[in-house]
PDB file of C-alpha atoms in Angstrom:
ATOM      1  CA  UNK A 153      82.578-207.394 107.969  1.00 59.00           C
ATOM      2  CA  UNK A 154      81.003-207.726 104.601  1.00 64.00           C
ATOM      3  CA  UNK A 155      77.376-209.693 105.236  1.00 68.00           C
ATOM      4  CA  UNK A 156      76.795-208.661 101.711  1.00 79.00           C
ATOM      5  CA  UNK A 157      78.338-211.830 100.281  1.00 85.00           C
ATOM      6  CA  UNK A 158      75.324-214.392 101.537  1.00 88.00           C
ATOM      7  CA  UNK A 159      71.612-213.908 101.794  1.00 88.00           C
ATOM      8  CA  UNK A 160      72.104-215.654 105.096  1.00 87.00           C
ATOM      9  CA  UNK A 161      73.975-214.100 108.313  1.00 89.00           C
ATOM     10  CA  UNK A 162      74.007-217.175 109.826  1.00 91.00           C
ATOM     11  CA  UNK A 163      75.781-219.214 107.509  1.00 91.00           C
ATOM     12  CA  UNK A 164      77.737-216.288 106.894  1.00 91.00           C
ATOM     13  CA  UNK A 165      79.151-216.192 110.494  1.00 92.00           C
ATOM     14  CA  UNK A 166      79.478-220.355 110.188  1.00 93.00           C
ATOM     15  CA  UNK A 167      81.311-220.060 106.881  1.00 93.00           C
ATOM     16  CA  UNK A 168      83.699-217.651 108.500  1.00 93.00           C
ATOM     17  CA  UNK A 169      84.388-219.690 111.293  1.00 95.00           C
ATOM     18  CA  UNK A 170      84.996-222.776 109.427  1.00 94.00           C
ATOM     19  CA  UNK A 171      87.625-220.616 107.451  1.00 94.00           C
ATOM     20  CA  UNK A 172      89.066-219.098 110.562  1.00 95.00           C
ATOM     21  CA  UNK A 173      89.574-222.669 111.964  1.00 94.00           C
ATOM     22  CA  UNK A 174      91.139-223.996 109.181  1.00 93.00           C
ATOM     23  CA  UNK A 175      93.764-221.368 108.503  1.00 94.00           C
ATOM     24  CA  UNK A 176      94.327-221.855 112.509  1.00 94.00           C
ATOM     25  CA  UNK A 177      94.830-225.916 111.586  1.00 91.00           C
ATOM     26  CA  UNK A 178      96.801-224.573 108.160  1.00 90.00           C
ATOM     27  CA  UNK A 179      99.378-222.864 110.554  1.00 93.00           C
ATOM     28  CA  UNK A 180      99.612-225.429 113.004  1.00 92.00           C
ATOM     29  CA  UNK A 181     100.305-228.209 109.979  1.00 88.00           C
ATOM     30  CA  UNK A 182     103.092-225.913 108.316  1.00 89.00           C
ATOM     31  CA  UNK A 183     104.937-226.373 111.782  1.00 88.00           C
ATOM     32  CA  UNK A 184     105.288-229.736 111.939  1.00 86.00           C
ATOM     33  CA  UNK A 185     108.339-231.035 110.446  1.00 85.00           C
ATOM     34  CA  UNK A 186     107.980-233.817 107.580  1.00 77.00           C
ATOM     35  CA  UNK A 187     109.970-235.397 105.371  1.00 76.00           C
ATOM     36  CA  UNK A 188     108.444-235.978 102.550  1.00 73.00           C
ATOM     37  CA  UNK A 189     108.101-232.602 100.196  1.00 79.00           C
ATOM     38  CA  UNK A 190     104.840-233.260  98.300  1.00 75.00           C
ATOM     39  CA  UNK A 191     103.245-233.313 101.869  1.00 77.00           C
ATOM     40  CA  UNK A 192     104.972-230.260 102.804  1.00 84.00           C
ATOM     41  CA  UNK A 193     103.991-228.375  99.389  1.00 87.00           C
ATOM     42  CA  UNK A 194     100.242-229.829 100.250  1.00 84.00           C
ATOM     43  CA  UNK A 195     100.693-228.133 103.316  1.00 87.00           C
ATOM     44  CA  UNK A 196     101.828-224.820 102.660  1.00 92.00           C
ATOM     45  CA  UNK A 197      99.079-224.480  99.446  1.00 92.00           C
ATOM     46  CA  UNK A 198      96.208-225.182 101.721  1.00 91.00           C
ATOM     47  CA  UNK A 199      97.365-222.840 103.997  1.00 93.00           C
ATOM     48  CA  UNK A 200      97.935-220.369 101.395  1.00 95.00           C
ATOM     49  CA  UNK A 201      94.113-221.442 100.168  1.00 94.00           C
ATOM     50  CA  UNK A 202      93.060-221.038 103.490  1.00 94.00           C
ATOM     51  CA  UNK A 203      94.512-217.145 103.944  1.00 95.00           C
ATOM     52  CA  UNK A 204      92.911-216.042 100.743  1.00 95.00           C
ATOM     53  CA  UNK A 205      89.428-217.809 101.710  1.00 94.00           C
ATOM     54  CA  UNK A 206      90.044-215.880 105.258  1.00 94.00           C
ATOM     55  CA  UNK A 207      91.169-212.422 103.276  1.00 94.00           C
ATOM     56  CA  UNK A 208      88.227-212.511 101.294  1.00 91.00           C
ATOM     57  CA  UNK A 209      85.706-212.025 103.702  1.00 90.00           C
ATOM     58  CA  UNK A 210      87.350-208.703 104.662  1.00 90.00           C
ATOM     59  CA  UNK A 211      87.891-207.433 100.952  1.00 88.00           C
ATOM     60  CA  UNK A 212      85.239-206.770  98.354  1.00 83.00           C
ATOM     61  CA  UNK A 213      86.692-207.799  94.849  1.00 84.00           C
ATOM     62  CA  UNK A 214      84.981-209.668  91.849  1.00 84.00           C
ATOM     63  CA  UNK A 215      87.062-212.835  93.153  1.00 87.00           C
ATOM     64  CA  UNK A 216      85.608-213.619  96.075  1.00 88.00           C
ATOM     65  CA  UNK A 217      83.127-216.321  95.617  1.00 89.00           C
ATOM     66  CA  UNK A 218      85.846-217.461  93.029  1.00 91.00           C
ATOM     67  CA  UNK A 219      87.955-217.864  96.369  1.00 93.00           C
ATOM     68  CA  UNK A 220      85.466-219.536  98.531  1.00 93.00           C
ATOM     69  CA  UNK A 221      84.995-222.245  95.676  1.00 93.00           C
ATOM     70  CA  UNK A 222      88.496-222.898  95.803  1.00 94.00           C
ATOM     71  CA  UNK A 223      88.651-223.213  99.491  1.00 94.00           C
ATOM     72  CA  UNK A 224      85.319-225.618  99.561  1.00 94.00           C
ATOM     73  CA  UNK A 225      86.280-227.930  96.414  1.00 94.00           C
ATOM     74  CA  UNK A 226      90.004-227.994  97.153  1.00 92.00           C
ATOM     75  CA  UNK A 227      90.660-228.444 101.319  1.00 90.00           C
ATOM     76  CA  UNK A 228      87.041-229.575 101.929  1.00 90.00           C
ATOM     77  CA  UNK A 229      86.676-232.275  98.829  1.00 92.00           C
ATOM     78  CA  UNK A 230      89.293-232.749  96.973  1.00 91.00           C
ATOM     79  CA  UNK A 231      92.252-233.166  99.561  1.00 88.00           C
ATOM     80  CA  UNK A 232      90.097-235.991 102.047  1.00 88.00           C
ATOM     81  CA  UNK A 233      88.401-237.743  98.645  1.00 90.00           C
ATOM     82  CA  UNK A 234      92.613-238.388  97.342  1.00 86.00           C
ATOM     83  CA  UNK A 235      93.363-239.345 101.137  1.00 83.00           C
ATOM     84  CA  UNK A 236      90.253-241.686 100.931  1.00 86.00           C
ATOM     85  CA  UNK A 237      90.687-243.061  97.553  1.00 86.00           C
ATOM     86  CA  UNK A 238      94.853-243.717  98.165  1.00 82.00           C
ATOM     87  CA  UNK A 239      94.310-245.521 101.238  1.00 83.00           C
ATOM     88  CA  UNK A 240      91.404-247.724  99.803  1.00 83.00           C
ATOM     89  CA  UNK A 241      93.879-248.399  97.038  1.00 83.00           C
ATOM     90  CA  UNK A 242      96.525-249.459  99.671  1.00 81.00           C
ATOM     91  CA  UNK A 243      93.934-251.805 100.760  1.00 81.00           C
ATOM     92  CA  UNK A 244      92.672-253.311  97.637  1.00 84.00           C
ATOM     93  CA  UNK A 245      95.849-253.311  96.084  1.00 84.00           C
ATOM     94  CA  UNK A 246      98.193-254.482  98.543  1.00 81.00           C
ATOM     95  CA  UNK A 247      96.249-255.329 101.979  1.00 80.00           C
ATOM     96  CA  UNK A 248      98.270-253.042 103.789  1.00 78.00           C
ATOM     97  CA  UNK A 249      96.336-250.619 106.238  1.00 73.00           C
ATOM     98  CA  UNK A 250      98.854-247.449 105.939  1.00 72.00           C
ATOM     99  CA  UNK A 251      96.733-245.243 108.530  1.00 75.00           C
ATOM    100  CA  UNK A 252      93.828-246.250 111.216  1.00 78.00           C
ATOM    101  CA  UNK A 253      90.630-246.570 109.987  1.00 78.00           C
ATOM    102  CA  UNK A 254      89.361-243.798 112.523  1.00 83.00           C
ATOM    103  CA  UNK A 255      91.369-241.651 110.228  1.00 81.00           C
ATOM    104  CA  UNK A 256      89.587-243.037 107.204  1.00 82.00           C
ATOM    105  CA  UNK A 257      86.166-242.371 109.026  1.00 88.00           C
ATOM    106  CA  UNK A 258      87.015-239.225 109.898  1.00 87.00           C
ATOM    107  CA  UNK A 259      88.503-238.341 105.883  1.00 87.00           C
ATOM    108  CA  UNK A 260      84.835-239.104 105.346  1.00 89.00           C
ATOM    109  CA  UNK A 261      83.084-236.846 107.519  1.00 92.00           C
ATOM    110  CA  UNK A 262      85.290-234.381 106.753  1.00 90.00           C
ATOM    111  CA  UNK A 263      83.932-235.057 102.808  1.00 92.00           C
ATOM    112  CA  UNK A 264      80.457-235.640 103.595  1.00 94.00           C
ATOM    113  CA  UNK A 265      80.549-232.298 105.139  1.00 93.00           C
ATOM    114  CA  UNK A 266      81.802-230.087 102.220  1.00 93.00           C
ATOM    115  CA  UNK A 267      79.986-231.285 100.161  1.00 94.00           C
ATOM    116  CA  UNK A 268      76.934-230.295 102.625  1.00 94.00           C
ATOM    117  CA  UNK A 269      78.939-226.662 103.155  1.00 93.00           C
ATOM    118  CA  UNK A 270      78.574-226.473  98.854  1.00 93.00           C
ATOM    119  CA  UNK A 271      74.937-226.956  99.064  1.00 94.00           C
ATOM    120  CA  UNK A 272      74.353-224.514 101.590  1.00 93.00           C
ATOM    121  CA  UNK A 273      77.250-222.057  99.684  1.00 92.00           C
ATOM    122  CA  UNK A 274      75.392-222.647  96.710  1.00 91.00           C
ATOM    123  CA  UNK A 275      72.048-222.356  98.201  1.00 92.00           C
ATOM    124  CA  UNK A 276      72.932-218.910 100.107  1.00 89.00           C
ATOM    125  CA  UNK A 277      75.473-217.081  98.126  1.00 88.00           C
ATOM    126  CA  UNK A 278      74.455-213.674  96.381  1.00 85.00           C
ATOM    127  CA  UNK A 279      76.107-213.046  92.854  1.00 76.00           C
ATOM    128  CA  UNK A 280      76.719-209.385  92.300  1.00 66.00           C
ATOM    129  CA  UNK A 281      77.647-210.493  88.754  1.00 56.00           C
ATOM    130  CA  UNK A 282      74.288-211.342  87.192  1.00 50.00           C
ATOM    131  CA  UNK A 283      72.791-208.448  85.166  1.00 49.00           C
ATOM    132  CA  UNK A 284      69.225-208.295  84.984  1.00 51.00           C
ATOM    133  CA  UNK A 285      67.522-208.496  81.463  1.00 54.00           C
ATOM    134  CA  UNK A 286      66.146-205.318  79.946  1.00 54.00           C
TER     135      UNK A 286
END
C-alpha cells in the first residue's frame, strides 16, 4: 500500500476504508433496477468515481490527490447538497414531501461529514508536487 500519500497512517487507513465502502455501496446501487436514466447515469459515474478513488491508492501517478478531490467534492458534497437542496425546493415550492425526512437528515450527515473528511484531507495530505525554492 502506498502510506506515502498522507502524513497520517491513520487517516490514511480511514480514507481507504471510506473508499472501499463506497465502491462496495457503488456496486450494490448499479444493481438495482430504476427507471429513470439520469439516476442510473448518477449511478454508474459515482461508481466509476468511486473505482478510480479505490485504484489510486494502489497506483502512484501525478493524479492521485487530483482523484481523491473528485471522490470527496463529488459523492461526499456535491451529490447529498443537490439531494438536499431539490427536496427543500419540493417543499418550499410545492409542499410536497417527495422522500422521509430521515432521508433528509441523513443527506446531511452524510454532507456535514465530507466536508469534515476535506479538512482532515486537506490537513494531512503530502504534495509531491511543490518544489522547494533555491
Amino acid at each position: 500500500m502506498r502510506t506515502e500519500f498522507f502524513k497520517s497512517r491513520i487517516f490514511f487507513y480511514i480514507f481507504l476504508a471510506i473508499v472501499s465502502l463506497d465502491f462496495v455501496n457503488g456496486l450494490l446501487l448499479v444493481s438495482k433496477p430504476t427507471e429513470i436514466a439520469g439516476i442510473l447515469v448518477l449511478k454508474w459515474l459515482k461508481l466509476l468515481i468511486s473505482f478510480s478513488a479505490f485504484l489510486m491508492f494502489f497506483l502512484k501517478t501525478n493524479y492521485n490527490h487530483q482523484i481523491f478531490k473528485i471522490f470527496i467534492y463529488f459523492v461526499g458534497i456535491l451529490m447529498p447538497l443537490y439531494i438536499l437542496l431539490y427536496h427543500i425546493k419540493e417543499l418550499v415550492f410545492y409542499g410536497i414531501h417527495p422522500i422521509s425526512a430521515e432521508k433528509l437528515i441523513e443527506n446531511g450527515f452524510n454532507l456535514f461529514f465530507a466536508i469534515i473528511l476535506l479538512i482532515f484531507y486537506n490537513k494531512y495530505k503530502i504534495d509531491n508536487n511543490v518544489q522547494p525554492n533555491p
